[in-house]
PDB file of C-alpha atoms in Angstrom:
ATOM      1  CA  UNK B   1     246.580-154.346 -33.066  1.00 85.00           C
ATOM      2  CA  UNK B   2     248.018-152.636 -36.300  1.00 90.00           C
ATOM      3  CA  UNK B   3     245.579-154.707 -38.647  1.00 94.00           C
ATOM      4  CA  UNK B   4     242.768-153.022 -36.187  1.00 95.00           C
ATOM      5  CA  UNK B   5     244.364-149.505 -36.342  1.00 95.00           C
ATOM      6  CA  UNK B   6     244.884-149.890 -40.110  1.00 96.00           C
ATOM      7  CA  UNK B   7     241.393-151.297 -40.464  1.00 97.00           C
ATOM      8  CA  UNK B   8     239.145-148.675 -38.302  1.00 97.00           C
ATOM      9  CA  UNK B   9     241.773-145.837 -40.429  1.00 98.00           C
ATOM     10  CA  UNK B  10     240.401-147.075 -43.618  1.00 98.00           C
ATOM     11  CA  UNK B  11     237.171-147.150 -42.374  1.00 97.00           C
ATOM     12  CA  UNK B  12     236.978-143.475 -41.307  1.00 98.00           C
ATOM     13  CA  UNK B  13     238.941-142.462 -44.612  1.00 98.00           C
ATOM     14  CA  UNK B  14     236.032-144.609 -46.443  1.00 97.00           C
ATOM     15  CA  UNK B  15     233.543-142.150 -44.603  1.00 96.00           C
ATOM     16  CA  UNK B  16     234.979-139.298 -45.557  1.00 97.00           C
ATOM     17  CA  UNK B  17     235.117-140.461 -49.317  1.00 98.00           C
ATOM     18  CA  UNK B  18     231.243-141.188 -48.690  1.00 97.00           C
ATOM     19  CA  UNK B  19     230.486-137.763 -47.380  1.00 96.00           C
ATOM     20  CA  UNK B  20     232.344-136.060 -50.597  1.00 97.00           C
ATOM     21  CA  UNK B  21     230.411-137.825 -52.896  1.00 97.00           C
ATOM     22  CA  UNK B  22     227.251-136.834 -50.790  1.00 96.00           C
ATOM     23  CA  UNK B  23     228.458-133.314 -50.705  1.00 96.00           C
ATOM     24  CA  UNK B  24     229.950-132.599 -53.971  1.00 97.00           C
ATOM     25  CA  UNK B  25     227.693-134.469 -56.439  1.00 97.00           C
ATOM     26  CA  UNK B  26     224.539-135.754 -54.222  1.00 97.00           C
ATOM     27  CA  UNK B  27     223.829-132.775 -52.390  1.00 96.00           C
ATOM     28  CA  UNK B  28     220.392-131.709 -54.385  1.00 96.00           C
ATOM     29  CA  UNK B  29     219.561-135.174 -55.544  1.00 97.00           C
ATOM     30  CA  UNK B  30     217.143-137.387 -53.444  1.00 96.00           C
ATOM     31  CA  UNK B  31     219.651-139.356 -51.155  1.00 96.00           C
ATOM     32  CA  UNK B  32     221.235-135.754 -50.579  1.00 95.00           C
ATOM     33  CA  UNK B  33     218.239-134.499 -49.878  1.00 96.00           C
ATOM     34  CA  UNK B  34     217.277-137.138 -47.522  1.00 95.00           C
ATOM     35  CA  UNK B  35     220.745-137.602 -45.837  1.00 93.00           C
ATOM     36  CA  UNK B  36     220.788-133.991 -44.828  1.00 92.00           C
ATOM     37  CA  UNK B  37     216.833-133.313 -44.147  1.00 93.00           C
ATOM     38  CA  UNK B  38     216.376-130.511 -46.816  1.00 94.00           C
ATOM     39  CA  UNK B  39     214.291-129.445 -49.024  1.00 95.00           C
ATOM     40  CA  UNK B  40     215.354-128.910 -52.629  1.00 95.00           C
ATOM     41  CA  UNK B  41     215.827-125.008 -52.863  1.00 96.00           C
ATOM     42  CA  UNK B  42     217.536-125.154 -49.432  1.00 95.00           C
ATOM     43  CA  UNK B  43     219.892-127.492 -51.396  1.00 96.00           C
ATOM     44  CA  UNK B  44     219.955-125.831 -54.590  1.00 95.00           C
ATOM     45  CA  UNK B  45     220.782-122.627 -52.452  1.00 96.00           C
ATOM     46  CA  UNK B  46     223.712-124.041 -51.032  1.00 96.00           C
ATOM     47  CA  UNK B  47     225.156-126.757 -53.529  1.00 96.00           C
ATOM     48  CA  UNK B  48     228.608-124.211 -53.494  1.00 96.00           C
ATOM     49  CA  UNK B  49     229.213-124.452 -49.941  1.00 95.00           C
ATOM     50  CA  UNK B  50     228.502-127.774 -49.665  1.00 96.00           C
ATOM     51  CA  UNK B  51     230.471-128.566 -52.580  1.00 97.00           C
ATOM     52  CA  UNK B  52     233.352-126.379 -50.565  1.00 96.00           C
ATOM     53  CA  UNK B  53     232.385-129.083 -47.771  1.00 94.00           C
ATOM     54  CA  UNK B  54     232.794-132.024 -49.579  1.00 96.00           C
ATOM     55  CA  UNK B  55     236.677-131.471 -50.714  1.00 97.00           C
ATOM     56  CA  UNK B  56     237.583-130.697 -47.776  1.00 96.00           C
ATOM     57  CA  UNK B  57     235.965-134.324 -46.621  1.00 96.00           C
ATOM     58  CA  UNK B  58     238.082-135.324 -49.556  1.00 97.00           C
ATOM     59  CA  UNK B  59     241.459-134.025 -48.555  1.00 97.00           C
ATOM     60  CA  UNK B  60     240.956-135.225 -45.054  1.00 97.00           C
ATOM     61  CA  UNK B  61     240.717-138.724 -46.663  1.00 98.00           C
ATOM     62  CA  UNK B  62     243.393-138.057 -48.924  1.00 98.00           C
ATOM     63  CA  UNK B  63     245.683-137.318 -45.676  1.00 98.00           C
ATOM     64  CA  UNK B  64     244.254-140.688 -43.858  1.00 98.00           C
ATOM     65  CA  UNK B  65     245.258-143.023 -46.926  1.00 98.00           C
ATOM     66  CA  UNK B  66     248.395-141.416 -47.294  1.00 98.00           C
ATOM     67  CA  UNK B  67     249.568-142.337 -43.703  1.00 97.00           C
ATOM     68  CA  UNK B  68     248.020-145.863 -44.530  1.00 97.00           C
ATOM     69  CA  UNK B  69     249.989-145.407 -47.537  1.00 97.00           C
ATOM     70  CA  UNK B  70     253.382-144.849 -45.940  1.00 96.00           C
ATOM     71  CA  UNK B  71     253.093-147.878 -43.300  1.00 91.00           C
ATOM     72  CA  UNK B  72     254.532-147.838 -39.621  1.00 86.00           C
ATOM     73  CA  UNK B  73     256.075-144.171 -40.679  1.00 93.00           C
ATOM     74  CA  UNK B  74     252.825-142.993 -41.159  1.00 96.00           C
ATOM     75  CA  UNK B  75     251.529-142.979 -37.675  1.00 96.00           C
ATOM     76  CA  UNK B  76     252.012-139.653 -37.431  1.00 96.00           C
ATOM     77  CA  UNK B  77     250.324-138.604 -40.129  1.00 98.00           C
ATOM     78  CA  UNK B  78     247.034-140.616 -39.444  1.00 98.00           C
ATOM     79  CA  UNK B  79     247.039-139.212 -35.550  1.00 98.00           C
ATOM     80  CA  UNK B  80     247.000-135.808 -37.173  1.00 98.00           C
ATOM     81  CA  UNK B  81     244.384-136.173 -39.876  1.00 98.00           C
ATOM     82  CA  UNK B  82     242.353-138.584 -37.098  1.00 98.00           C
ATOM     83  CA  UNK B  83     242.562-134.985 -35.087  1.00 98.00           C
ATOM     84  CA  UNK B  84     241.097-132.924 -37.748  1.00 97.00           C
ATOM     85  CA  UNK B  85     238.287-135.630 -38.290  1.00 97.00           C
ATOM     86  CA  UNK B  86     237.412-135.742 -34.169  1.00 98.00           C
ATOM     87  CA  UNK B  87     237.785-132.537 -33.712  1.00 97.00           C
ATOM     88  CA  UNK B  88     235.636-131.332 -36.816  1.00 95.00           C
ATOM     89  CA  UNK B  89     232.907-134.484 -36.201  1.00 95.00           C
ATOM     90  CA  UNK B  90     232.920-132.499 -32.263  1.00 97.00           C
ATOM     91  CA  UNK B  91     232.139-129.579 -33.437  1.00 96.00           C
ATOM     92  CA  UNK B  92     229.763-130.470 -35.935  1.00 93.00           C
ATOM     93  CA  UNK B  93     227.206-132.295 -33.487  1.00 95.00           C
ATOM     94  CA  UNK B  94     227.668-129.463 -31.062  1.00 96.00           C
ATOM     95  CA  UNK B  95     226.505-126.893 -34.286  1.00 94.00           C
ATOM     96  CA  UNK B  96     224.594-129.188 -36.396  1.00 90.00           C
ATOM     97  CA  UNK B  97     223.398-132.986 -35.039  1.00 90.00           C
ATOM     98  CA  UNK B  98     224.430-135.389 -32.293  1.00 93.00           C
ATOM     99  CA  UNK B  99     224.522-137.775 -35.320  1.00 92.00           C
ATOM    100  CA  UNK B 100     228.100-136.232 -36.398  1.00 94.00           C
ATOM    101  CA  UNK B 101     229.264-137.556 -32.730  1.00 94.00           C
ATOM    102  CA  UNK B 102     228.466-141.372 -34.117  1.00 96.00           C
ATOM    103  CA  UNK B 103     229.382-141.346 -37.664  1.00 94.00           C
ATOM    104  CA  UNK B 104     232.312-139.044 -37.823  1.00 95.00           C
ATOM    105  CA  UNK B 105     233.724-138.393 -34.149  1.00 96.00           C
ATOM    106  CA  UNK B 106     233.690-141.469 -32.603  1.00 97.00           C
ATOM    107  CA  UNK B 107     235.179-143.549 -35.506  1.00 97.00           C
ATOM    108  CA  UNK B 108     238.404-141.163 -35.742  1.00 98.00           C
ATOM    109  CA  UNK B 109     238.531-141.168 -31.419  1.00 98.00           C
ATOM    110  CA  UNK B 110     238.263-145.579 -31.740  1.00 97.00           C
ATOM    111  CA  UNK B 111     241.219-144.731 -34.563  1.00 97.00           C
ATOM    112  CA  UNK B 112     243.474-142.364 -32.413  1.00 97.00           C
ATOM    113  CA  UNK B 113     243.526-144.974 -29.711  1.00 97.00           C
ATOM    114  CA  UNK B 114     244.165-147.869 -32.029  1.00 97.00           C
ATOM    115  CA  UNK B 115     246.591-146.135 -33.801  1.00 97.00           C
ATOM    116  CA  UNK B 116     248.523-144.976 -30.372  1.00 96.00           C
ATOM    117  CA  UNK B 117     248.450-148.939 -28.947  1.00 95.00           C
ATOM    118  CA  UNK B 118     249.712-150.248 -32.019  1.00 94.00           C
ATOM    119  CA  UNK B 119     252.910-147.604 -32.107  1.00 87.00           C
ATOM    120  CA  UNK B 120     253.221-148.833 -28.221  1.00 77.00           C
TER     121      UNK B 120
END
């Protein structure tokens, strides 16, 4: 169960890393544009804020592989970053797209649990 847990944690960190780049360097370029279904002076009006966006994408990864990073002590560490990451994919598909519920929300949710039955 740990393998799982570390497995689906690395996979939601990997996300997160994926959604920086997007964010911070991608934003106004084509798969930016396409990934977030804008045109390119609604992108080029908000490349700042979605720069702001992207490190905080980063630093919630940063917190994921650093309770990877610290083994079974880190358990702790990935439940709370695993929070931040449901509760932040829940509110963005109530505010933006029910496409945040699949790709962000339900990934750190399959986490929490495998995280909490491997500490069990």
């Amino acid at each position: 169960m740990l393998i799982a847990a570390h497995a689906v944690v690395a996979l939601v960190a990997l996300i997160h890393v994926y959604i920086l780049v997007l964010e911070m360097f991608l934003w106004d370029k084509p798969l930016g544009l396409k990934t977030f279904r804008q045109t390119l002076a609604q992108a080029q009006a908000s490349k700042v804020l979605a720069a702001n966006q992207g490190l905080y994408n980063g630093f919630l990864a940063a917190g994921l592989l650093w309770g990877l990073w610290l083994g079974a002590a880190g358990a702790g560490v990935q439940l709370f970053f695993l929070g931040c990451v449901l509760v932040a994919g829940l509110y963005g598909a109530a505010t933006v797209g029910r496409k945040i519920l699949f790709v962000q929300a339900l990934p750190a949710a399959a986490g929490i649990a495998l995280v909490l039955l491997a500490r069990a």
